[in-house]
Every structure is written in C-alpha cells, then in structure tokens.
Coordinates of C-alpha atoms and ligand atoms in Angstrom, one line a residue:
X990 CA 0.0 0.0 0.0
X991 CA 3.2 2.4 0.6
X992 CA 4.1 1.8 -3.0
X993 CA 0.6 3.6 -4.2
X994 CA 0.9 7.1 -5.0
X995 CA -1.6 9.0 -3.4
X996 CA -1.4 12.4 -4.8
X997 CA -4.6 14.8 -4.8
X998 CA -5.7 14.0 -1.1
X999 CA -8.4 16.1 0.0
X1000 CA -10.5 16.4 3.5
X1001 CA -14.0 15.0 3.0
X1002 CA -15.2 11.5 3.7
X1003 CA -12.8 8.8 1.4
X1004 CA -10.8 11.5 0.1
X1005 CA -7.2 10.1 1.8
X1006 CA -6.0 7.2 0.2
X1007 CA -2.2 6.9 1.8
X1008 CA -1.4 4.2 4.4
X1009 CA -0.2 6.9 7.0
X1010 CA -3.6 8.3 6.5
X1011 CA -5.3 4.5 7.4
X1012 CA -3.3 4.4 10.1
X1013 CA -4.7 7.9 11.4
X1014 CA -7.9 6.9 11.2
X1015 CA -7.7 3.5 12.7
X1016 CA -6.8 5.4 15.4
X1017 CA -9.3 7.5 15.7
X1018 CA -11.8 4.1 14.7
X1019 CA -9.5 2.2 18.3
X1020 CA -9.9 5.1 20.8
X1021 CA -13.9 4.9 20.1
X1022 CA -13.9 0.9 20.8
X1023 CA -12.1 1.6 23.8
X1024 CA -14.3 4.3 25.3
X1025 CA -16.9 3.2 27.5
X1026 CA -20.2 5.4 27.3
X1027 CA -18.1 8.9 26.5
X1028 CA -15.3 8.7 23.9
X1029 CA -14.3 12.0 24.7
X1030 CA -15.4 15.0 26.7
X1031 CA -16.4 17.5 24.1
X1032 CA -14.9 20.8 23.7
X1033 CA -17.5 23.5 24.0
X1034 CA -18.1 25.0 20.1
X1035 CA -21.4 26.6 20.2
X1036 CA -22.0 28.8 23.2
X1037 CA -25.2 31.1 24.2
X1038 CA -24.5 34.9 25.3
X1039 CA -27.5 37.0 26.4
X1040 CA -28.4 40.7 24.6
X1041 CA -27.4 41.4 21.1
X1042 CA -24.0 41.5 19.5
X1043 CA -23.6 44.8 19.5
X1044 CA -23.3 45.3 23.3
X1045 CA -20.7 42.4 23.0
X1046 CA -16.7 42.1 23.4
X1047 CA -16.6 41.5 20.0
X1048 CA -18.9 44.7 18.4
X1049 CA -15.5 46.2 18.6
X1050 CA -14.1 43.9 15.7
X1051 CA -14.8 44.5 12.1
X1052 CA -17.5 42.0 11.4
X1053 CA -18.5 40.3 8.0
X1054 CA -22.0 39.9 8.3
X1055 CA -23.7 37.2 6.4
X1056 CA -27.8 35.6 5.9
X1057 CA -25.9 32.3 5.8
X1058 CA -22.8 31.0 7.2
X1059 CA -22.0 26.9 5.8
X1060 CA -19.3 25.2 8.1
X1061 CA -18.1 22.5 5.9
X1062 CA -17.3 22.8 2.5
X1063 CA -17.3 19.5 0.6
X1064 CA -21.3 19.2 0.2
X1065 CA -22.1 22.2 2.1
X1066 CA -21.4 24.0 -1.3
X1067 CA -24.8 22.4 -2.6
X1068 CA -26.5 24.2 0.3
X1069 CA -24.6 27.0 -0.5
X1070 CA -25.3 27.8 -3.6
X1071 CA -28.7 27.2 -3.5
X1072 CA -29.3 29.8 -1.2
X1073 CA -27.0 32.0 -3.1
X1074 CA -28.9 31.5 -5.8
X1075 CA -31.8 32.7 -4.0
X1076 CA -30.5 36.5 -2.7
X1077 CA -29.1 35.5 0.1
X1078 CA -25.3 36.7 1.9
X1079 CA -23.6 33.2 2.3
X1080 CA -20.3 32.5 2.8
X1081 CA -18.8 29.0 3.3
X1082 CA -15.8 28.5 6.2
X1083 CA -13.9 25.1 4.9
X1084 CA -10.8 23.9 6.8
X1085 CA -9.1 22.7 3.9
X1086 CA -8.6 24.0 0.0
X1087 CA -12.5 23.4 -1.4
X1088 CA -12.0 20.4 -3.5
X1089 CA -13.6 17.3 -4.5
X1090 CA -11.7 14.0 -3.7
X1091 CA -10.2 12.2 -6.5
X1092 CA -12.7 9.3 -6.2
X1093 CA -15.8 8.9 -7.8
X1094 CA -19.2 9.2 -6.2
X1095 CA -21.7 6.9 -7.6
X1096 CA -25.2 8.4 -7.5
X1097 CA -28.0 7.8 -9.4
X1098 CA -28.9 10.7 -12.4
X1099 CA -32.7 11.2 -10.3
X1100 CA -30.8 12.5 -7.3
X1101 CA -28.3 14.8 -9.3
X1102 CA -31.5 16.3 -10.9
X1103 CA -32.6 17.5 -7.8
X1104 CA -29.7 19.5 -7.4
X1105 CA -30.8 20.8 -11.3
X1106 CA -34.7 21.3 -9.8
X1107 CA -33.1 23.4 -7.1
X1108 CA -30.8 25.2 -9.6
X1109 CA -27.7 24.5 -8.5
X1110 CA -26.6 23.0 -11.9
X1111 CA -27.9 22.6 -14.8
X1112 CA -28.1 19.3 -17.2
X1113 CA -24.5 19.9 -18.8
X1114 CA -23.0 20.2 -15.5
X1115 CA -24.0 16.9 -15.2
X1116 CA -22.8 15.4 -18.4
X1117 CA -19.6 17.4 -17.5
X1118 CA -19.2 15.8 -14.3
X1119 CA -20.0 12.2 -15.0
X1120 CA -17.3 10.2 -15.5
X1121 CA -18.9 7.1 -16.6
X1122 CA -22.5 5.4 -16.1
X1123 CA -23.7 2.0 -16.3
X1124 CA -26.2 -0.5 -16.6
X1125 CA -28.1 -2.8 -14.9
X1126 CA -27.3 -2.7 -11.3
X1127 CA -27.2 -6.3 -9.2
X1128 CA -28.7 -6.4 -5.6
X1129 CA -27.9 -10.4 -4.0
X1130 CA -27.6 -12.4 -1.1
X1131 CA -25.7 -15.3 -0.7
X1132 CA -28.0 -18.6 -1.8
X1133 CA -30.5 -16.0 -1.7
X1134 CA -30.5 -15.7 -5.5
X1135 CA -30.2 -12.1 -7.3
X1136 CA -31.9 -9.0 -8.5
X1137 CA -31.1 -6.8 -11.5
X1138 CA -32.0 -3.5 -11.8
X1139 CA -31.8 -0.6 -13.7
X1140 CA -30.9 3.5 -12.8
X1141 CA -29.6 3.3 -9.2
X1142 CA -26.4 4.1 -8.4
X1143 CA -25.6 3.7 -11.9
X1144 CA -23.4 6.9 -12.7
X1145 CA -19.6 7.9 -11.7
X1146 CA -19.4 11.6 -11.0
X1147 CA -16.1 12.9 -10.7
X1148 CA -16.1 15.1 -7.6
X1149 CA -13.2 17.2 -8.5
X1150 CA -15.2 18.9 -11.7
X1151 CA -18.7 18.7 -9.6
X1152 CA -17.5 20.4 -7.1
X1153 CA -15.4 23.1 -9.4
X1154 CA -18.4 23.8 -11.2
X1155 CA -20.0 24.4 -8.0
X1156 CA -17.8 26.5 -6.5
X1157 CA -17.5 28.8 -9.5
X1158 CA -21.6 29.1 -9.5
X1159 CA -21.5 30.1 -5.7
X1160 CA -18.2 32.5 -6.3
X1161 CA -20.3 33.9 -9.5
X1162 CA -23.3 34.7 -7.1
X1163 CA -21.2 36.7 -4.4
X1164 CA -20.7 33.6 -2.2
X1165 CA -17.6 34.2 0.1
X1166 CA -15.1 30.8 0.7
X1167 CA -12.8 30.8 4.0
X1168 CA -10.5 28.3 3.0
X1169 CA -8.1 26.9 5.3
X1170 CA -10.0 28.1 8.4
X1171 CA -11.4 25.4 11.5
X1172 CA -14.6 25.9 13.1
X1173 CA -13.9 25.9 16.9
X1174 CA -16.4 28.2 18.4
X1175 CA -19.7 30.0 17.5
X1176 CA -21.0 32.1 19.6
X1177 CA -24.8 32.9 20.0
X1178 CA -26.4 36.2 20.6
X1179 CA -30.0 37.6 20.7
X1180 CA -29.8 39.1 17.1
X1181 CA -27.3 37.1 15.2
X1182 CA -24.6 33.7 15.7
X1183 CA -20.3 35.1 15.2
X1184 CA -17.7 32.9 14.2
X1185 CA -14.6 33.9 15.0
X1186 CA -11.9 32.8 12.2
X1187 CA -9.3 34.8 13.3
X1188 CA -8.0 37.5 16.1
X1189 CA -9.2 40.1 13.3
X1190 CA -11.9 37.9 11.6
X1191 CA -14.9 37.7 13.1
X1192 CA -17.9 36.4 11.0
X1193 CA -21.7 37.1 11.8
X1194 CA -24.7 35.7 10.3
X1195 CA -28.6 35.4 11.1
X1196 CA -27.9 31.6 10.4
X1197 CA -25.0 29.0 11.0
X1198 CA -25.3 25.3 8.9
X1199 CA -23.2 22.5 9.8
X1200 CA -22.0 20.6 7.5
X1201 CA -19.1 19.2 8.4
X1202 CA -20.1 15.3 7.9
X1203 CA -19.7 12.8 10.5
X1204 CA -16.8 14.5 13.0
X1205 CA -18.8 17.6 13.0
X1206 CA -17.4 19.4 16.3
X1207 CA -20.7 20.7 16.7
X1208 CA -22.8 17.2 16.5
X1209 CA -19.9 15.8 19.0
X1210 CA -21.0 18.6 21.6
X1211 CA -24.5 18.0 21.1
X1212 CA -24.1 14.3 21.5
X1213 CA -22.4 15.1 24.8
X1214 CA -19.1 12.7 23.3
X1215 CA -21.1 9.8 23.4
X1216 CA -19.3 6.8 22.0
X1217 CA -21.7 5.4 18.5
X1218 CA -24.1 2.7 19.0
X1219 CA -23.2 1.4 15.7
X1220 CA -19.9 2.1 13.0
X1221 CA -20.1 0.9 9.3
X1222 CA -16.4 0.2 8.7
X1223 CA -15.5 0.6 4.3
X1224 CA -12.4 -0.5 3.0
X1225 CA -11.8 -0.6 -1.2
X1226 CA -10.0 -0.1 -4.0
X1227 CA -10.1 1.2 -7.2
X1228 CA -8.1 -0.8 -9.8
X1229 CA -7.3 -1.7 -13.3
X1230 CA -7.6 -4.9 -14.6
X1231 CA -11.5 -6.1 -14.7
X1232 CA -12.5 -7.6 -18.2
X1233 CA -16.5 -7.8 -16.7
X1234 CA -16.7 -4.5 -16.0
X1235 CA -20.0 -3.0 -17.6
X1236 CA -22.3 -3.7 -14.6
X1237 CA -23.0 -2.6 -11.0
X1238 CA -23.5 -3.9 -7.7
X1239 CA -25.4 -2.1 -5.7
X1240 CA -25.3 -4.5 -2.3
X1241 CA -24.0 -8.0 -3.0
X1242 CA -23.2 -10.5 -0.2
X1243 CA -21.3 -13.4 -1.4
X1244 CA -20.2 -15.2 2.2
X1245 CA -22.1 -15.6 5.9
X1246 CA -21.1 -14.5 8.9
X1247 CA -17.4 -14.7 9.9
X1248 CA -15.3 -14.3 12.8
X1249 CA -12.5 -12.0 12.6
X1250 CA -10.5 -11.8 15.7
X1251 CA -12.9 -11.9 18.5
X1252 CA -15.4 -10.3 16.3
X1253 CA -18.5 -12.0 14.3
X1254 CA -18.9 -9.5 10.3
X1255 CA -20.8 -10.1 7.8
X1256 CA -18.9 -8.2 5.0
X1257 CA -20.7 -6.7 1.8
X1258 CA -20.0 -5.4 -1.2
X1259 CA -20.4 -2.3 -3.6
X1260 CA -19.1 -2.5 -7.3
X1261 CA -18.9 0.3 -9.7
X1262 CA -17.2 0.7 -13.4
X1263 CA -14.3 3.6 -12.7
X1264 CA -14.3 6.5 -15.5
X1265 CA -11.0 6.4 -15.5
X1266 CA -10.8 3.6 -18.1
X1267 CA -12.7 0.4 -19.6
X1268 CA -10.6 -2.0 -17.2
X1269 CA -10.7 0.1 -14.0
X1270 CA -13.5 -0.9 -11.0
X1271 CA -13.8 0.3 -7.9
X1272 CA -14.8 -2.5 -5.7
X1273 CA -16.0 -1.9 -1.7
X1274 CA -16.5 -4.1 1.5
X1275 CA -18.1 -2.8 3.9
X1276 CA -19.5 -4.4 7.1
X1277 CA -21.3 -3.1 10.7
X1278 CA -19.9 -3.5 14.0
X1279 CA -20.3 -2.9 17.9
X1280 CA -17.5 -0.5 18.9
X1281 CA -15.2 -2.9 20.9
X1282 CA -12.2 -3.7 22.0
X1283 CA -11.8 -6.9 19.8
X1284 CA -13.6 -5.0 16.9
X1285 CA -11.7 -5.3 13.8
X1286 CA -9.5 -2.9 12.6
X1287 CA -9.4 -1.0 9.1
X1288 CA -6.1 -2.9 8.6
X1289 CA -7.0 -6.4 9.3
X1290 CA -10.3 -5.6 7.1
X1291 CA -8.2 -4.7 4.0
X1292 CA -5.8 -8.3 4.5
X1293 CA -9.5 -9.5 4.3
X1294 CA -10.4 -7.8 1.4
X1295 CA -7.3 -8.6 -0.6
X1296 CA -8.1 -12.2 0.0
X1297 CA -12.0 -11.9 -0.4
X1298 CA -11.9 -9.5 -3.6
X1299 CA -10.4 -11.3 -6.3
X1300 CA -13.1 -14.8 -5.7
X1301 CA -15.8 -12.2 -6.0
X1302 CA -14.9 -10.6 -9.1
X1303 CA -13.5 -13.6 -10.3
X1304 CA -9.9 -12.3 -11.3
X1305 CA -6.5 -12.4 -10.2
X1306 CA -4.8 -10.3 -7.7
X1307 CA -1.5 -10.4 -9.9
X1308 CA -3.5 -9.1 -12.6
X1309 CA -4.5 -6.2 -11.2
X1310 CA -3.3 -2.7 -11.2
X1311 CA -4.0 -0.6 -7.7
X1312 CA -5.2 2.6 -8.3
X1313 CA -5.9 3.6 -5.1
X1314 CA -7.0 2.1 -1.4
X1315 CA -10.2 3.6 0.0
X1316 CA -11.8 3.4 3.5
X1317 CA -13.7 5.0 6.2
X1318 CA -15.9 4.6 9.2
X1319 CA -19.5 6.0 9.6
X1320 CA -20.7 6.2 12.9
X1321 CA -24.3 5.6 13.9
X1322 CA -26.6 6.5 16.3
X1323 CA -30.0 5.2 17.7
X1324 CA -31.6 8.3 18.2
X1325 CA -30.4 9.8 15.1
Ligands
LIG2095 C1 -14.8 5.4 1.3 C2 -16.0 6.2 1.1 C3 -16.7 6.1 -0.1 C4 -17.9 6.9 -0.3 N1 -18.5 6.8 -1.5 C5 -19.6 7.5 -1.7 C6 -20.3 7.5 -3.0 O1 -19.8 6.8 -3.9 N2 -21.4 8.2 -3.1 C7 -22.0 8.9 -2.1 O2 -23.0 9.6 -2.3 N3 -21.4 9.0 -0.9 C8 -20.2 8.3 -0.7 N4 -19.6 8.3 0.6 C9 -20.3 9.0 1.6 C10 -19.6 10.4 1.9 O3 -19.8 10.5 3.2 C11 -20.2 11.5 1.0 O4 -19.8 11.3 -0.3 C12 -19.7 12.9 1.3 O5 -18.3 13.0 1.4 C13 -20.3 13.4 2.5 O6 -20.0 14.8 2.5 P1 -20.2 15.7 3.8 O7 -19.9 17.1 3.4 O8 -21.5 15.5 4.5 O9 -19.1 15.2 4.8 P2 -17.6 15.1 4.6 O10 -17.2 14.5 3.3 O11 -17.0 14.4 5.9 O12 -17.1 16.6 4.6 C14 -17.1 17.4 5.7 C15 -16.4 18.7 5.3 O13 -16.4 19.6 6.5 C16 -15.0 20.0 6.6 N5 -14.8 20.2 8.1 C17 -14.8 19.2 9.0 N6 -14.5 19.7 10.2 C18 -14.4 21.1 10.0 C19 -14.1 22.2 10.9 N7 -13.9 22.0 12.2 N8 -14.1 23.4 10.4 C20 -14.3 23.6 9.0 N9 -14.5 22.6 8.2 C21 -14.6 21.4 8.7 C22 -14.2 18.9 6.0 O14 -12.9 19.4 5.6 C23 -15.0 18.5 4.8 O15 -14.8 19.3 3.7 C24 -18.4 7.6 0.8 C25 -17.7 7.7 2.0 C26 -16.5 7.0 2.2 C27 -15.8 7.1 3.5

C-alpha cells in the first residue's frame, strides 16, 4: 500500500487514500472501541451569550456579516449555492482547500437532478461531471439468488469537476469561501450567531449550517461525546484490470457470517465501473460492527479484502493494477 501514490488527497469523507492516513484513522476508529459510554469530553463549540451582538466584546471587531454561514465545504457547497442562488449573503468556512476528492461518487442521475430542480446546476453540468454510467445494477444475497435492476447508483461523478463547477456558481453569485479556516467556536447572541476565524476575523450571520459530515465538532458537543451505538467500517479499491466491468453492484453479499479476531462481520460489497478507463472498478467491503475492544481494525479488514476480492470478481490479484485504497468509518446512532 506504501508503494501507491496517493497524490490529490483532500478532506472529505474517502478523500485520503495513503497508508499513514489509514493508520490515522484506525486510530481514531480504536480510541472509540475503547471508550466506554463517552469517547471524549467534548470541547465546548457553540455557546449562548444574552443581549445582542452589538453590546458584546466582540462589536468592537470589524464583522463580515452574512444571511448564511456553511461550516463544511465539501457538500455544504450544494446548500450554499442554493441559497446564493436565492438572494441571500452566504459565505462557506472550509478547513481545507474546497475540492472534491479524486474518487468517484456513484449516485444515481434522479438525485443529481434534484440539485438541477433546485438550480444548483444545470443538465451539462452533469454530463460534464459524470465520468462514466452503467447499466443494470445487481442487488444479491448469498443462496438468496439475485436482483437486477436498472438506474440506481448507476453513474460515476467525478467530484473534483462537480464540485469546481459548483464553487465557481457560488463565487459567481457573491458567495464568500474561507479556505483553510477550522470551526472551533460559534457564539450565540439575541440578534445574530459570530464565528470567529481569526484574532481580526470575526464572521456574523442570522444563520450557522453544519455541514461538516460525521466528525462535525458541533454534533460531537450536542451528543455530549457519546461513543456510537453502531460504526459501518468501508475498506476498497479502485483498480485496473476487470475484463467484466460493464455492470454494477449495488449490495451484493457473497459469504455468511465470519469471525474476525474476536469479532462476528458479515462483510458486503459495492461494485462500480471507474471513468478512468474500460478496465478500471472500484470495488468496496463494507460491514457493521459494535465498537469494541476486539472490533476489527481497518487494517486487518483490508488483509480481508485482498483475500475476499479477487473470488468475488472472479480475477487475479496479480492481474490487477492498484489505483488507489479507499476506507472509512460512519458512525451511527440510535436516536439519530
Ligand atoms: C470510502 C467512502 C466512499 C464513499 N462513497 C460515496 C459514494 O460513492 N457516493 C456517495 O454519495 N457517498 C459516498 N460516501 C459518503 C460520503 O460521506 C459523501 O460522499 C460525502 O463525502 C459526505 O459529505 P459531507 O460534506 O457530508 O461530509 P464530509 O465528506 O465528511 O465533509 C465534511 C467537510 O467539512 C469540513 N470540516 C470538518 N470539520 C471542520 C471544521 N472544524 N471546520 C471547518 N470545516 C470542517 C471537511 O474538511 C469537509 O470538507 C463515501 C464515503 C466513504 C468514506
């Protein structure tokens, strides 16, 4: 995996591909199956203050007022715009450069024309932006037999153009991008919600989004720390190689229920055609688990799926080409 070059990494869900950057994250995936109710105490983000910002410490500052502020950048730029495109002040704070992650999302066309309906593109953004589509799409179980069928999850959408073409519509409209700046505190008055980016940079806006995906600092705080009921656990690839490539799978599961460690999975699968060429397939295994102690690791997933992933395409390992390694962990909740 070392040997993989793993330029273009970008913040965002599966945009790091290196093995440092697995080895991060399984980290951050062992210190939540070690915590007992709390994984953390959270630091305090969002904090009330009573009367109006005016009469504040900060009315002193020069303040950049806003309609909308978006914390998070990589789909908060949907939101974004479409406000933008309604009249409104946004701006967007993004703690990294704004850019879409190397890998392909697979969506369906019906949920990219939403973002048409709500006229954040229009249909040659999306023929611009879709790096490959395919059809049928299988859904199986194992001795379960198999279902074909057509239009979901069918297209590969580059997220690097999407999300260029995007950013250039909000820019256009007057939208204002903090790049490189972390949320850490937002601070709530009568009349409006500051942000303070900087000693001198001080943000203030009748509304504050989050969208900054599944580590949001903000959904920590109001989940008080608490450690995830549930964590879907993703490890992939995208290679070169496949001969069979014109279909999808949309969920396939070709094995039962298997111990790994202490741990019982049941691992499975996604399968997409890559744009990047006729031979090239991104193929994921994905499986849910307890946070544990004896929960698997990302790493002893992926000596899984090198094993695992050639039977179920049917090819060689030694045939193949990596691309790039993917993973990630979604935590879940009960109570939403
Ligand atoms: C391996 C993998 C494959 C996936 N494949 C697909 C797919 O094919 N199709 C699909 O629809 N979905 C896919 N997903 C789901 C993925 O979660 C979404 O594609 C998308 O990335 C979610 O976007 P988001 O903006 O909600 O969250 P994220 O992608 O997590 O983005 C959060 C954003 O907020 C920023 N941010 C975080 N903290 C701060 C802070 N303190 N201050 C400022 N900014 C901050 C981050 O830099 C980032 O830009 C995949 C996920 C993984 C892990």
């Amino acid at each position: 995996m070392e040997s993989i070059s793993v330029s273009g990494e970008v913040g965002g869900a599966g945009g790091a591909y290196s093995y440092n950057a697995l080895k991060r994250l399984d980290k951050i995936w062992s210190s939540i199956c070690s915590a007992q109710t709390v994984q953390q105490e959270p630091q305090q983000v969002v904090s009330n203050f009573p009367g109006v910002l005016s009469h504040s410490a900060l009315a002193e500052k020069a303040v950049d007022k806003f309609d909308v502020v978006v914390c998070g950048g990589t789909l908060g730029i949907f939101i974004a715009t479409a406000l933008s495109a309604k009249g409104l002040k946004v701006s967007i704070v993004e703690r990294n450069i704004l850019k879409g992650r190397e890998q392909e999302w697979n969506i369906s066309r019906k949920e990219l024309m939403e973002l048409v309906e709500a006229g954040i593109l229009d249909e040659n953004d999306i023929e611009e932006a879709t790096a490959v589509s395919f059809n049928p799409n299988r859904c199986g179980f194992e001795n379960k037999g198999e279902i074909w069928v057509e239009d979901i999850l069918n297209l590969g959408v580059s997220p690097v153009k999407l999300i260029e073409i995007v950013k250039n519509r909000f820019i256009s409209l007057g939208g204002v991008i903090f790049e490189g700046c972390s949320v850490s505190g937002i601070s709530v008055y009568d009349d409006a919600a500051v942000l303070q980016l900087a000693e001198e940079n001080v943000l203030s806006s009748r509304l504050i989004i989050d969208a900054m995906g599944n580590f949001s600092p903000v959904v920590k705080q109001i989940r008080g720390g608490r450690k995830p009921d549930g964590v879907c656990l993703v490890v992939g690839s995208c290679a070169r190689g496949f001969k069979d490539n014109s279909t999808s799978d949309v969920i396939y599961s070709s094995s039962s229920v298997k111990k790994v460690g202490n741990a019982e999975v049941q691992y499975f699968w996604e399968a997409f055609p890559a744009g990047s060429g006729p031979i090239d397939r991104t193929t994921y295994m994905f499986t849910y688990v307890n946070p544990q102690p004896d929960s698997p690791k990302l790493e002893e997933l992926l000596e899984d799926y090198w094993d695992l992933m050639p039977k179920y395409q049917g090819v060689s390992i030694d045939d193949l080409e990596i691309l790039r390694v993917i993973y990630g962990i979604f935590p879940t909740y009960r109570d939403r």
